[in-house]
């Protein structure tokens, strides 16, 4: 062997038709100017998601899930009450505000990047419900698991 580390993802592109480095940079920029504490968490969720996707070969499904992992908490960067949604002290209200705002922000970012509308709709949905454990959706279950939430088996 040549000493080069071979990744299990080497032959599986994470995001098709979307610039992953550009998406990561955009998210870093948004968090850096607002609520930087959420950026490190976001990267951990993306890494977790990539591990969960080891056996999923469908590039569209991988794209939706990795993109949703990158954008799941972007709503914390939304302006709210003179600050940002990520600084709302009431946890249930913070979850509601950042999920709703995050879906809108995710749509805007993905539209700006020229993403396929079907992918935008699915990512937007996942971002809007990513704290809902009562919804029976396989993509949502994977996002919850990547985010470290307990997932109910149906």
Short mmCIF file of N, CA and C in Angstrom, two decimals:
data_model
loop_
_atom_site.label_atom_id
_atom_site.label_comp_id
_atom_site.label_asym_id
_atom_site.label_seq_id
_atom_site.Cartn_x
_atom_site.Cartn_y
_atom_site.Cartn_z
N UNK A 1 0.84 -1.18 0.00
CA UNK A 1 0.00 0.00 0.00
C UNK A 1 0.88 1.24 0.00
N UNK A 2 0.40 2.33 -0.56
CA UNK A 2 1.21 3.52 -0.72
C UNK A 2 1.16 4.47 0.48
N UNK A 3 0.54 4.08 1.56
CA UNK A 3 0.47 4.91 2.75
C UNK A 3 -0.68 5.91 2.73
N UNK A 4 -1.35 6.03 1.60
CA UNK A 4 -2.47 6.95 1.49
C UNK A 4 -3.69 6.31 2.15
N UNK A 5 -4.37 7.08 2.96
CA UNK A 5 -5.58 6.58 3.62
C UNK A 5 -6.72 6.55 2.61
N UNK A 6 -7.37 5.42 2.52
CA UNK A 6 -8.48 5.28 1.59
C UNK A 6 -9.78 5.40 2.38
N UNK A 7 -10.59 6.33 1.97
CA UNK A 7 -11.86 6.56 2.62
C UNK A 7 -12.92 5.62 2.06
N UNK A 8 -13.85 5.21 2.91
CA UNK A 8 -14.95 4.38 2.42
C UNK A 8 -15.84 5.18 1.48
N UNK A 9 -15.71 6.52 1.49
CA UNK A 9 -16.53 7.37 0.65
C UNK A 9 -15.84 7.71 -0.67
N UNK A 10 -14.63 7.24 -0.86
CA UNK A 10 -13.83 7.66 -1.99
C UNK A 10 -14.55 7.54 -3.33
N UNK A 11 -15.29 6.51 -3.53
CA UNK A 11 -15.98 6.31 -4.80
C UNK A 11 -17.45 6.71 -4.75
N UNK A 12 -17.86 7.38 -3.69
CA UNK A 12 -19.24 7.78 -3.54
C UNK A 12 -19.28 9.30 -3.33
N UNK A 13 -19.61 10.05 -4.35
CA UNK A 13 -19.71 11.49 -4.13
C UNK A 13 -20.81 11.79 -3.11
N UNK A 14 -20.53 12.71 -2.21
CA UNK A 14 -21.50 13.04 -1.17
C UNK A 14 -22.69 13.80 -1.73
N UNK A 15 -22.40 14.81 -2.54
CA UNK A 15 -23.45 15.67 -3.03
C UNK A 15 -23.32 15.79 -4.54
N UNK A 16 -24.33 15.33 -5.24
CA UNK A 16 -24.29 15.42 -6.70
C UNK A 16 -24.93 16.74 -7.14
N UNK A 17 -24.33 17.37 -8.13
CA UNK A 17 -24.89 18.59 -8.67
C UNK A 17 -24.87 19.77 -7.72
N UNK A 18 -24.05 19.71 -6.69
CA UNK A 18 -23.97 20.79 -5.70
C UNK A 18 -22.54 20.87 -5.20
N UNK A 19 -22.05 22.06 -5.05
CA UNK A 19 -20.69 22.29 -4.59
C UNK A 19 -20.64 22.16 -3.06
N UNK A 20 -20.20 20.99 -2.57
CA UNK A 20 -20.18 20.76 -1.12
C UNK A 20 -19.26 21.74 -0.42
N UNK A 21 -18.11 22.03 -0.99
CA UNK A 21 -17.18 22.99 -0.37
C UNK A 21 -17.83 24.37 -0.30
N UNK A 22 -18.55 24.74 -1.36
CA UNK A 22 -19.24 26.03 -1.36
C UNK A 22 -20.34 26.09 -0.32
N UNK A 23 -21.08 25.00 -0.17
CA UNK A 23 -22.13 24.92 0.83
C UNK A 23 -21.53 25.03 2.23
N UNK A 24 -20.47 24.30 2.48
CA UNK A 24 -19.80 24.34 3.78
C UNK A 24 -19.30 25.75 4.08
N UNK A 25 -18.71 26.42 3.10
CA UNK A 25 -18.20 27.78 3.29
C UNK A 25 -19.33 28.76 3.59
N UNK A 26 -20.45 28.60 2.91
CA UNK A 26 -21.61 29.48 3.12
C UNK A 26 -22.14 29.30 4.54
N UNK A 27 -22.23 28.08 5.00
CA UNK A 27 -22.72 27.81 6.35
C UNK A 27 -21.75 28.35 7.39
N UNK A 28 -20.47 28.13 7.16
CA UNK A 28 -19.46 28.65 8.09
C UNK A 28 -19.58 30.17 8.19
N UNK A 29 -19.74 30.83 7.06
CA UNK A 29 -19.86 32.29 7.02
C UNK A 29 -21.10 32.75 7.80
N UNK A 30 -22.24 32.10 7.57
CA UNK A 30 -23.46 32.48 8.28
C UNK A 30 -23.33 32.30 9.79
N UNK A 31 -22.79 31.17 10.21
CA UNK A 31 -22.62 30.93 11.64
C UNK A 31 -21.57 31.85 12.26
N UNK A 32 -20.48 32.11 11.56
CA UNK A 32 -19.39 32.92 12.10
C UNK A 32 -19.88 34.32 12.48
N UNK A 33 -20.78 34.87 11.70
CA UNK A 33 -21.26 36.22 11.98
C UNK A 33 -22.46 36.30 12.89
N UNK A 34 -22.94 35.15 13.36
CA UNK A 34 -24.17 35.14 14.15
C UNK A 34 -24.04 34.29 15.42
N UNK A 35 -24.09 32.99 15.28
CA UNK A 35 -24.05 32.05 16.41
C UNK A 35 -22.99 30.98 16.11
N UNK A 36 -21.71 31.32 16.24
CA UNK A 36 -20.64 30.42 15.81
C UNK A 36 -20.60 29.07 16.52
N UNK A 37 -21.19 28.98 17.69
CA UNK A 37 -21.16 27.72 18.44
C UNK A 37 -21.87 26.58 17.71
N UNK A 38 -22.74 26.89 16.76
CA UNK A 38 -23.48 25.85 16.05
C UNK A 38 -22.72 25.27 14.86
N UNK A 39 -21.66 25.92 14.43
CA UNK A 39 -20.93 25.43 13.26
C UNK A 39 -20.23 24.10 13.55
N UNK A 40 -19.55 24.01 14.68
CA UNK A 40 -18.84 22.77 15.04
C UNK A 40 -19.83 21.60 15.15
N UNK A 41 -20.98 21.87 15.75
CA UNK A 41 -22.02 20.84 15.87
C UNK A 41 -22.48 20.40 14.48
N UNK A 42 -22.68 21.36 13.59
CA UNK A 42 -23.13 21.04 12.23
C UNK A 42 -22.14 20.11 11.54
N UNK A 43 -20.85 20.40 11.64
CA UNK A 43 -19.84 19.55 11.02
C UNK A 43 -19.85 18.14 11.62
N UNK A 44 -20.09 18.04 12.92
CA UNK A 44 -20.19 16.72 13.56
C UNK A 44 -21.39 15.94 13.02
N UNK A 45 -22.51 16.63 12.81
CA UNK A 45 -23.71 15.97 12.27
C UNK A 45 -23.44 15.50 10.84
N UNK A 46 -22.74 16.32 10.05
CA UNK A 46 -22.40 15.92 8.68
C UNK A 46 -21.52 14.67 8.71
N UNK A 47 -20.51 14.66 9.58
CA UNK A 47 -19.65 13.48 9.69
C UNK A 47 -20.45 12.25 10.11
N UNK A 48 -21.34 12.42 11.08
CA UNK A 48 -22.19 11.31 11.52
C UNK A 48 -23.05 10.80 10.36
N UNK A 49 -23.61 11.73 9.60
CA UNK A 49 -24.46 11.34 8.48
C UNK A 49 -23.66 10.55 7.45
N UNK A 50 -22.48 10.99 7.15
CA UNK A 50 -21.65 10.28 6.17
C UNK A 50 -21.34 8.86 6.65
N UNK A 51 -21.16 8.69 7.93
CA UNK A 51 -20.94 7.34 8.46
C UNK A 51 -22.20 6.49 8.31
N UNK A 52 -23.35 7.08 8.57
CA UNK A 52 -24.62 6.35 8.45
C UNK A 52 -24.92 5.97 7.01
N UNK A 53 -24.33 6.68 6.06
CA UNK A 53 -24.63 6.44 4.65
C UNK A 53 -23.67 5.47 3.98
N UNK A 54 -22.83 4.82 4.73
CA UNK A 54 -21.86 3.89 4.17
C UNK A 54 -22.47 2.90 3.18
N UNK A 55 -23.63 2.39 3.49
CA UNK A 55 -24.23 1.34 2.65
C UNK A 55 -25.30 1.86 1.70
N UNK A 56 -25.45 3.18 1.63
CA UNK A 56 -26.45 3.75 0.72
C UNK A 56 -25.72 4.22 -0.53
N UNK A 57 -26.08 3.64 -1.66
CA UNK A 57 -25.39 3.94 -2.91
C UNK A 57 -26.13 4.92 -3.80
N UNK A 58 -27.39 5.19 -3.52
CA UNK A 58 -28.18 6.10 -4.35
C UNK A 58 -27.65 7.53 -4.19
N UNK A 59 -27.07 8.11 -5.25
CA UNK A 59 -26.47 9.44 -5.14
C UNK A 59 -27.48 10.54 -4.79
N UNK A 60 -28.70 10.41 -5.25
CA UNK A 60 -29.72 11.41 -4.92
C UNK A 60 -30.06 11.37 -3.44
N UNK A 61 -30.21 10.17 -2.91
CA UNK A 61 -30.51 10.02 -1.48
C UNK A 61 -29.36 10.54 -0.63
N UNK A 62 -28.14 10.24 -1.03
CA UNK A 62 -26.96 10.73 -0.32
C UNK A 62 -26.92 12.26 -0.34
N UNK A 63 -27.25 12.83 -1.50
CA UNK A 63 -27.25 14.28 -1.65
C UNK A 63 -28.26 14.93 -0.71
N UNK A 64 -29.46 14.41 -0.69
CA UNK A 64 -30.50 14.95 0.18
C UNK A 64 -30.07 14.89 1.64
N UNK A 65 -29.56 13.76 2.06
CA UNK A 65 -29.24 13.56 3.47
C UNK A 65 -28.02 14.35 3.93
N UNK A 66 -26.99 14.38 3.13
CA UNK A 66 -25.79 15.16 3.51
C UNK A 66 -26.12 16.65 3.49
N UNK A 67 -26.87 17.08 2.50
CA UNK A 67 -27.26 18.50 2.43
C UNK A 67 -28.13 18.88 3.62
N UNK A 68 -29.07 18.02 3.98
CA UNK A 68 -29.91 18.28 5.15
C UNK A 68 -29.08 18.34 6.43
N UNK A 69 -28.06 17.51 6.52
CA UNK A 69 -27.18 17.55 7.69
C UNK A 69 -26.46 18.89 7.78
N UNK A 70 -25.97 19.37 6.65
CA UNK A 70 -25.31 20.68 6.64
C UNK A 70 -26.26 21.81 7.04
N UNK A 71 -27.51 21.71 6.64
CA UNK A 71 -28.44 22.84 6.81
C UNK A 71 -29.41 22.69 7.98
N UNK A 72 -29.38 21.58 8.69
CA UNK A 72 -30.42 21.31 9.69
C UNK A 72 -30.55 22.39 10.76
N UNK A 73 -29.47 23.01 11.17
CA UNK A 73 -29.52 24.03 12.23
C UNK A 73 -29.25 25.44 11.74
N UNK A 74 -29.29 25.66 10.44
CA UNK A 74 -28.98 26.98 9.89
C UNK A 74 -29.96 28.04 10.38
N UNK A 75 -31.14 27.64 10.78
CA UNK A 75 -32.13 28.58 11.31
C UNK A 75 -31.70 29.25 12.60
N UNK A 76 -30.74 28.70 13.31
CA UNK A 76 -30.23 29.37 14.51
C UNK A 76 -29.59 30.70 14.16
N UNK A 77 -29.16 30.87 12.91
CA UNK A 77 -28.52 32.11 12.46
C UNK A 77 -29.54 33.16 12.02
N UNK A 78 -30.82 32.84 12.06
CA UNK A 78 -31.85 33.78 11.64
C UNK A 78 -31.99 34.92 12.65
N UNK A 79 -32.08 36.15 12.16
CA UNK A 79 -32.31 37.28 13.07
C UNK A 79 -33.62 37.08 13.84
N UNK A 80 -33.57 37.40 15.13
CA UNK A 80 -34.78 37.29 15.95
C UNK A 80 -34.65 38.22 17.16
N UNK A 81 -35.59 39.13 17.31
CA UNK A 81 -35.67 39.99 18.49
C UNK A 81 -34.39 40.74 18.83
N UNK A 82 -33.72 41.27 17.86
CA UNK A 82 -32.48 42.01 18.12
C UNK A 82 -31.27 41.11 18.26
N UNK A 83 -31.46 39.83 18.14
CA UNK A 83 -30.35 38.87 18.22
C UNK A 83 -30.54 37.81 17.14
N UNK A 84 -30.35 36.57 17.55
CA UNK A 84 -30.48 35.45 16.60
C UNK A 84 -31.28 34.34 17.24
N UNK A 85 -31.94 33.55 16.41
CA UNK A 85 -32.79 32.47 16.91
C UNK A 85 -32.02 31.52 17.83
N UNK A 86 -30.74 31.31 17.56
CA UNK A 86 -29.93 30.43 18.40
C UNK A 86 -29.74 30.92 19.82
N UNK A 87 -30.08 32.19 20.08
CA UNK A 87 -29.94 32.75 21.42
C UNK A 87 -31.25 32.86 22.17
N UNK A 88 -32.33 32.34 21.62
CA UNK A 88 -33.63 32.37 22.30
C UNK A 88 -33.54 31.46 23.52
N UNK A 89 -33.86 31.97 24.71
CA UNK A 89 -33.70 31.15 25.93
C UNK A 89 -34.74 30.04 26.09
N UNK A 90 -35.95 30.24 25.59
CA UNK A 90 -37.01 29.24 25.73
C UNK A 90 -36.79 28.14 24.69
N UNK A 91 -36.36 26.95 25.13
CA UNK A 91 -35.97 25.88 24.22
C UNK A 91 -37.07 25.45 23.25
N UNK A 92 -38.29 25.18 23.70
CA UNK A 92 -39.33 24.78 22.73
C UNK A 92 -39.59 25.87 21.68
N UNK A 93 -39.57 27.12 22.09
CA UNK A 93 -39.79 28.21 21.15
C UNK A 93 -38.60 28.34 20.19
N UNK A 94 -37.40 28.16 20.73
CA UNK A 94 -36.19 28.21 19.89
C UNK A 94 -36.25 27.13 18.82
N UNK A 95 -36.67 25.93 19.18
CA UNK A 95 -36.79 24.83 18.22
C UNK A 95 -37.77 25.20 17.11
N UNK A 96 -38.92 25.74 17.50
CA UNK A 96 -39.93 26.13 16.51
C UNK A 96 -39.39 27.20 15.57
N UNK A 97 -38.82 28.26 16.12
CA UNK A 97 -38.34 29.38 15.31
C UNK A 97 -37.21 28.93 14.39
N UNK A 98 -36.24 28.20 14.92
CA UNK A 98 -35.09 27.86 14.07
C UNK A 98 -35.45 26.81 13.01
N UNK A 99 -36.41 25.96 13.29
CA UNK A 99 -36.84 24.97 12.30
C UNK A 99 -37.57 25.66 11.14
N UNK A 100 -38.47 26.58 11.47
CA UNK A 100 -39.21 27.31 10.43
C UNK A 100 -38.28 28.22 9.63
N UNK A 101 -37.47 29.00 10.32
CA UNK A 101 -36.54 29.91 9.63
C UNK A 101 -35.50 29.12 8.85
N UNK A 102 -35.05 28.02 9.42
CA UNK A 102 -34.04 27.19 8.77
C UNK A 102 -34.52 26.63 7.44
N UNK A 103 -35.78 26.24 7.38
CA UNK A 103 -36.33 25.73 6.12
C UNK A 103 -36.28 26.81 5.04
N UNK A 104 -36.64 28.05 5.41
CA UNK A 104 -36.60 29.15 4.44
C UNK A 104 -35.16 29.47 4.01
N UNK A 105 -34.25 29.51 4.99
CA UNK A 105 -32.85 29.80 4.68
C UNK A 105 -32.26 28.71 3.81
N UNK A 106 -32.56 27.45 4.15
CA UNK A 106 -32.05 26.32 3.36
C UNK A 106 -32.52 26.44 1.91
N UNK A 107 -33.80 26.73 1.71
CA UNK A 107 -34.34 26.90 0.35
C UNK A 107 -33.59 28.00 -0.38
N UNK A 108 -33.39 29.14 0.27
CA UNK A 108 -32.70 30.26 -0.38
C UNK A 108 -31.28 29.90 -0.77
N UNK A 109 -30.55 29.28 0.14
CA UNK A 109 -29.16 28.89 -0.14
C UNK A 109 -29.13 27.92 -1.32
N UNK A 110 -29.97 26.92 -1.29
CA UNK A 110 -29.95 25.90 -2.34
C UNK A 110 -30.41 26.46 -3.69
N UNK A 111 -31.36 27.37 -3.67
CA UNK A 111 -31.77 28.02 -4.92
C UNK A 111 -30.62 28.85 -5.50
N UNK A 112 -29.94 29.60 -4.62
CA UNK A 112 -28.79 30.39 -5.07
C UNK A 112 -27.71 29.51 -5.68
N UNK A 113 -27.60 28.28 -5.19
CA UNK A 113 -26.58 27.36 -5.69
C UNK A 113 -27.05 26.58 -6.92
N UNK A 114 -28.29 26.82 -7.35
CA UNK A 114 -28.81 26.16 -8.54
C UNK A 114 -29.18 24.71 -8.35
N UNK A 115 -29.58 24.36 -7.15
CA UNK A 115 -29.92 22.98 -6.82
C UNK A 115 -31.27 22.59 -7.43
N UNK A 116 -31.38 21.33 -7.78
CA UNK A 116 -32.61 20.75 -8.32
C UNK A 116 -33.76 20.97 -7.33
N UNK A 117 -34.92 21.39 -7.85
CA UNK A 117 -36.08 21.71 -7.00
C UNK A 117 -36.54 20.52 -6.16
N UNK A 118 -36.49 19.31 -6.67
CA UNK A 118 -36.91 18.14 -5.90
C UNK A 118 -36.00 17.97 -4.66
N UNK A 119 -34.72 18.19 -4.84
CA UNK A 119 -33.80 18.08 -3.71
C UNK A 119 -34.07 19.21 -2.72
N UNK A 120 -34.28 20.42 -3.22
CA UNK A 120 -34.59 21.56 -2.35
C UNK A 120 -35.81 21.24 -1.49
N UNK A 121 -36.88 20.74 -2.10
CA UNK A 121 -38.11 20.45 -1.36
C UNK A 121 -37.88 19.42 -0.26
N UNK A 122 -37.11 18.40 -0.56
CA UNK A 122 -36.88 17.36 0.45
C UNK A 122 -35.99 17.87 1.59
N UNK A 123 -34.96 18.63 1.25
CA UNK A 123 -34.09 19.19 2.29
C UNK A 123 -34.87 20.19 3.13
N UNK A 124 -35.63 21.04 2.48
CA UNK A 124 -36.46 22.04 3.18
C UNK A 124 -37.39 21.35 4.18
N UNK A 125 -38.03 20.27 3.74
CA UNK A 125 -38.91 19.52 4.63
C UNK A 125 -38.14 18.96 5.83
N UNK A 126 -37.02 18.31 5.57
CA UNK A 126 -36.24 17.71 6.66
C UNK A 126 -35.78 18.76 7.66
N UNK A 127 -35.34 19.91 7.18
CA UNK A 127 -34.92 20.99 8.08
C UNK A 127 -36.10 21.46 8.92
N UNK A 128 -37.27 21.56 8.31
CA UNK A 128 -38.45 22.07 9.03
C UNK A 128 -38.94 21.12 10.12
N UNK A 129 -38.64 19.83 10.00
CA UNK A 129 -39.17 18.85 10.97
C UNK A 129 -38.07 18.11 11.73
N UNK A 130 -36.84 18.60 11.69
CA UNK A 130 -35.73 17.80 12.22
C UNK A 130 -35.72 17.61 13.74
N UNK A 131 -36.69 18.16 14.44
CA UNK A 131 -36.84 17.88 15.88
C UNK A 131 -38.06 17.02 16.15
N UNK A 132 -38.76 16.59 15.11
CA UNK A 132 -40.00 15.83 15.26
C UNK A 132 -39.71 14.34 15.25
N UNK A 133 -39.88 13.72 16.39
CA UNK A 133 -39.66 12.28 16.48
C UNK A 133 -40.94 11.49 16.26
N UNK A 134 -42.04 12.19 16.05
CA UNK A 134 -43.33 11.53 15.86
C UNK A 134 -43.64 11.26 14.38
N UNK A 135 -42.75 11.64 13.48
CA UNK A 135 -42.98 11.45 12.05
C UNK A 135 -42.21 10.22 11.58
N UNK A 136 -42.92 9.34 10.89
CA UNK A 136 -42.32 8.11 10.40
C UNK A 136 -41.78 8.34 8.98
N UNK A 137 -40.52 8.76 8.91
CA UNK A 137 -39.88 9.07 7.63
C UNK A 137 -38.44 8.60 7.75
N UNK A 138 -38.01 7.74 6.85
CA UNK A 138 -36.66 7.15 6.95
C UNK A 138 -35.56 8.20 6.86
N UNK A 139 -35.73 9.19 5.99
CA UNK A 139 -34.71 10.25 5.90
C UNK A 139 -34.65 11.03 7.21
N UNK A 140 -35.81 11.34 7.78
CA UNK A 140 -35.84 12.06 9.05
C UNK A 140 -35.18 11.23 10.16
N UNK A 141 -35.45 9.94 10.19
CA UNK A 141 -34.83 9.08 11.21
C UNK A 141 -33.31 9.12 11.11
N UNK A 142 -32.79 9.10 9.88
CA UNK A 142 -31.33 9.18 9.71
C UNK A 142 -30.80 10.54 10.16
N UNK A 143 -31.52 11.61 9.86
CA UNK A 143 -31.09 12.94 10.29
C UNK A 143 -31.11 13.05 11.81
N UNK A 144 -32.17 12.55 12.43
CA UNK A 144 -32.24 12.56 13.90
C UNK A 144 -31.08 11.77 14.50
N UNK A 145 -30.80 10.63 13.92
CA UNK A 145 -29.72 9.79 14.43
C UNK A 145 -28.37 10.51 14.26
N UNK A 146 -28.15 11.12 13.11
CA UNK A 146 -26.91 11.86 12.88
C UNK A 146 -26.78 13.04 13.84
N UNK A 147 -27.92 13.61 14.21
CA UNK A 147 -27.95 14.77 15.12
C UNK A 147 -27.85 14.33 16.59
N UNK A 148 -27.83 13.02 16.82
CA UNK A 148 -27.66 12.52 18.18
C UNK A 148 -28.95 12.35 18.95
N UNK A 149 -30.09 12.48 18.29
CA UNK A 149 -31.39 12.33 18.96
C UNK A 149 -31.79 10.87 19.02
N UNK A 150 -32.48 10.46 20.07
CA UNK A 150 -33.01 9.09 20.08
C UNK A 150 -34.07 8.96 18.99
N UNK A 151 -34.10 7.82 18.33
CA UNK A 151 -35.05 7.61 17.25
C UNK A 151 -35.97 6.47 17.63
N UNK A 152 -37.27 6.74 17.56
CA UNK A 152 -38.26 5.70 17.84
C UNK A 152 -38.34 4.72 16.69
N UNK A 153 -38.42 3.46 16.99
CA UNK A 153 -38.66 2.45 15.95
C UNK A 153 -40.14 2.31 15.75
N UNK A 154 -40.54 2.21 14.47
CA UNK A 154 -41.98 2.08 14.22
C UNK A 154 -42.37 0.64 14.08
#
